[in-house]
Amino acid sequence: MKQLKRLNNRKYNEAREIIIKSSPLINVDTSCMVCFGNTHVVCSAMWDTKVPHFLRGSRSGWITAEYGMLPNCSTERIQRESASGKISGRSQEIQRLIGRTLRSSVHLEKLPEGQILLDCDVINADGGTRTAAISGAYVALVLLLRSMLKKQMINSIPIAAHIAAISCGIVGGSAVLDLNYSEDSSAVADANFVLDKNFNIVEIQAAAERGLYSIEQFLEMMELAKIGVQKIVEQQNLFLQERCGLSFVEQLERNTAGRKE
């Protein structure tokens, strides 16, 4: 395999430093900040008794998400979407991706009638914002479900799958893990992998950007994604252990140990 020179001398199969820590939101205890290198996303979760019209009377819950980028999170100022009067197509697509993938991680029928609102706000952007948002939203979701359990709103934590997300791409002829912005901008192809901790597929977005790529290259990216997801899962569990205790994390992991569809 051709050796690609990466920032900070990262290897092709090496993710950026991944850290999950307490968020700066002082009014929300069901939140976290996830950092993939210089990409930082604040994720929070709250419960809303309002339910989408198609679920009224169903006695089932729902999960939806909002995603946004702060104006100065990138090298060039990003206009606030509220100023333009509409949400961009990109933000809509990412919001739907976050909501869709997080719904797959929960037994929705075990939620009361209402919806979980996930907010993902990018405060620093250096590639991989959607995958960082998904990985952080999972943690915020678990924190909210734990809070709902304590308030006796639910009888158990209805997590069906422990999920995480990472990007991969074909850069300089090589498959590489966890692209930063400069790598993503020059990639022949890029892909976002959402997997559970057992490497079952939740969703994959993959596209050729500057040329076609082979099945073999896609499979190389898939193998790299497993490495990245494993690292993220470890950080998610470390954060949850610090916030919720080891016994809680162990129970959560037992609940998702053998799930296969």
XYZ file of C-alpha atoms in Angstrom:
261
model
C 0.000 0.000 0.000
C 1.262 3.462 -0.875
C 2.277 5.379 2.224
C 0.396 8.647 2.553
C 1.935 11.466 4.572
C -0.716 12.732 6.962
C -0.870 15.603 9.428
C 0.863 14.767 12.736
C 2.366 11.702 11.014
C -0.842 9.726 11.444
C -0.837 6.277 9.882
C -3.462 5.406 7.274
C -5.302 3.290 9.880
C -5.004 5.774 12.732
C -7.894 7.957 13.870
C -7.368 11.416 15.252
C -7.375 11.773 19.028
C -10.974 11.076 20.088
C -12.168 12.525 23.381
C -15.649 12.747 24.883
C -16.038 15.092 27.812
C -18.535 17.219 29.707
C -20.093 19.934 27.574
C -20.045 23.661 28.379
C -23.856 23.645 28.685
C -24.559 24.357 32.350
C -28.346 24.018 32.085
C -28.386 20.559 30.494
C -27.036 17.533 32.350
C -27.818 15.208 29.441
C -25.088 16.555 27.171
C -21.474 16.020 26.167
C -18.828 17.418 23.864
C -17.174 15.045 21.420
C -13.820 15.903 19.882
C -12.368 14.210 16.801
C -9.080 16.098 16.594
C -10.023 19.713 15.866
C -13.667 18.856 15.157
C -15.686 19.605 18.281
C -19.445 19.037 18.555
C -21.700 19.721 21.550
C -24.524 17.195 21.758
C -27.523 17.303 24.089
C -30.818 15.473 24.514
C -34.192 16.417 26.001
C -37.664 14.901 26.269
C -40.696 16.517 24.654
C -44.226 15.273 25.326
C -45.309 16.393 21.862
C -45.296 13.568 19.373
C -45.303 13.611 15.543
C -48.839 13.415 14.176
C -48.263 9.974 12.687
C -47.526 8.556 16.150
C -50.474 10.046 18.026
C -52.238 7.330 19.958
C -49.525 4.775 19.187
C -48.102 4.678 22.731
C -44.656 4.724 21.135
C -41.881 7.283 21.175
C -39.730 8.938 18.525
C -36.265 10.437 18.134
C -35.443 13.473 16.030
C -32.359 15.656 15.655
C -31.243 19.177 14.837
C -27.753 19.979 13.541
C -26.050 23.304 13.084
C -22.643 24.930 12.616
C -21.632 28.071 14.494
C -20.673 30.930 12.151
C -16.975 30.900 13.071
C -16.471 27.164 13.479
C -14.699 27.042 10.106
C -11.932 29.030 8.397
C -14.582 31.070 6.591
C -17.609 32.472 8.388
C -20.737 30.400 7.892
C -23.968 32.372 7.668
C -26.499 31.502 10.335
C -29.303 29.545 8.744
C -31.836 31.546 10.739
C -30.600 34.669 8.906
C -31.364 33.107 5.534
C -34.811 32.017 6.682
C -34.330 28.342 5.843
C -32.282 25.296 6.759
C -29.716 24.343 4.133
C -30.055 21.089 2.234
C -26.834 19.857 3.843
C -28.105 20.482 7.381
C -31.425 18.817 6.605
C -29.650 15.747 5.250
C -27.377 15.493 8.302
C -30.270 16.014 10.733
C -32.172 13.183 9.094
C -29.082 10.973 9.195
C -28.581 11.579 12.924
C -32.234 10.974 13.753
C -32.468 7.902 11.529
C -29.365 6.216 12.914
C -30.174 6.981 16.554
C -33.703 5.613 16.145
C -32.121 2.325 15.122
C -30.345 2.185 18.485
C -33.511 2.322 20.617
C -36.595 0.179 21.146
C -38.986 3.021 20.341
C -42.005 1.029 21.490
C -40.574 1.040 25.022
C -40.631 4.843 25.171
C -43.722 6.723 26.340
C -45.650 8.649 23.720
C -43.459 11.660 22.978
C -40.123 12.370 21.377
C -36.455 12.755 22.222
C -34.894 15.875 20.742
C -31.178 15.658 19.961
C -29.256 18.884 19.371
C -25.825 18.722 17.708
C -23.947 22.014 17.431
C -20.566 22.203 15.716
C -18.265 24.675 17.477
C -15.082 23.692 15.575
C -15.130 22.044 12.146
C -12.198 20.141 10.654
C -13.940 17.319 8.803
C -16.162 14.515 10.071
C -18.748 16.715 11.786
C -21.659 14.369 11.047
C -19.869 11.288 12.350
C -18.781 13.135 15.490
C -22.377 14.331 15.944
C -23.768 10.799 15.716
C -21.182 9.440 18.158
C -21.875 12.245 20.633
C -25.650 12.094 20.190
C -25.582 8.438 21.243
C -23.961 9.422 24.550
C -26.434 12.266 25.134
C -29.280 9.869 24.342
C -28.070 7.345 26.924
C -27.757 10.097 29.555
C -31.334 11.192 28.887
C -32.686 7.640 29.055
C -30.907 7.155 32.392
C -32.526 10.357 33.663
C -35.946 9.173 32.456
C -35.413 5.858 34.247
C -34.604 7.661 37.485
C -37.809 9.702 37.101
C -39.739 6.444 36.495
C -40.803 7.619 33.042
C -39.531 4.284 31.654
C -39.062 0.862 33.246
C -35.665 0.069 31.740
C -33.038 1.558 29.426
C -34.421 0.706 25.943
C -31.075 0.758 24.121
C -31.081 -1.815 21.321
C -27.605 -1.167 19.885
C -24.470 0.698 20.878
C -23.610 2.784 17.802
C -20.773 5.037 16.667
C -19.722 6.653 13.390
C -16.456 7.382 11.585
C -15.357 8.637 8.168
C -12.960 6.967 5.725
C -11.747 7.912 2.276
C -9.460 7.226 -0.660
C -6.711 9.842 -0.535
C -3.545 9.724 -2.607
C -4.426 6.211 -3.769
C -4.759 4.878 -0.211
C -7.729 4.063 1.999
C -7.415 6.181 5.141
C -9.311 6.477 8.406
C -10.951 9.585 9.902
C -10.411 12.320 7.327
C -9.752 15.885 8.396
C -10.943 18.762 6.206
C -7.887 18.975 3.956
C -7.958 15.218 3.319
C -11.699 15.249 2.692
C -11.303 18.129 0.224
C -8.797 16.166 -1.874
C -10.307 12.687 -1.522
C -11.096 10.618 -4.597
C -13.896 9.056 -2.572
C -15.221 9.428 0.933
C -17.552 7.407 3.107
C -19.294 7.687 6.465
C -19.801 4.445 8.360
C -22.350 4.107 11.157
C -21.860 0.753 12.868
C -22.828 -0.837 16.133
C -20.163 -2.052 18.542
C -20.361 -5.531 16.979
C -19.657 -3.951 13.541
C -23.171 -4.590 12.249
C -24.120 -1.932 9.696
C -26.535 0.825 10.667
C -25.920 3.037 7.635
C -23.159 3.722 5.122
C -22.846 6.820 2.950
C -20.215 6.398 0.258
C -19.575 8.425 -2.873
C -16.945 8.914 -5.558
C -15.789 12.536 -5.612
C -12.960 12.726 -8.155
C -12.946 9.304 -9.721
C -14.295 5.810 -9.345
C -13.048 3.381 -6.754
C -13.074 -0.389 -6.551
C -14.912 -2.887 -4.380
C -11.541 -3.794 -2.896
C -10.969 -0.173 -1.863
C -14.446 0.006 -0.338
C -13.731 -3.138 1.692
C -10.452 -1.594 2.844
C -12.415 1.427 4.108
C -14.860 -0.892 5.847
C -12.042 -2.582 7.741
C -10.626 0.790 8.747
C -14.077 1.892 9.942
C -14.132 -1.038 12.370
C -10.886 0.230 13.920
C -12.340 3.721 14.305
C -15.663 2.564 15.722
C -13.918 0.378 18.288
C -11.916 3.387 19.480
C -15.034 5.567 19.699
C -16.966 2.908 21.625
C -14.148 2.768 24.162
C -14.313 6.545 24.643
C -18.112 6.525 24.863
C -17.961 3.879 27.584
C -15.192 5.719 29.422
C -17.267 8.891 29.551
C -20.446 7.049 30.573
C -18.536 5.160 33.248
C -17.293 8.432 34.723
C -20.797 9.939 34.656
C -22.962 6.929 35.458
C -20.723 4.315 37.069
C -19.160 1.068 35.936
C -22.183 -1.106 36.771
C -24.442 1.004 34.546
C -22.068 0.693 31.576
C -21.662 -3.044 32.120
C -25.433 -3.516 32.099
C -25.753 -1.391 28.974
C -23.085 -3.459 27.236
C -24.798 -6.722 28.214
C -28.040 -5.425 26.728
C -26.345 -4.845 23.358
C -23.873 -7.742 23.415
C -25.457 -10.109 20.944
C -27.802 -8.045 18.841
C -27.952 -9.131 15.197
C -30.638 -8.415 12.661
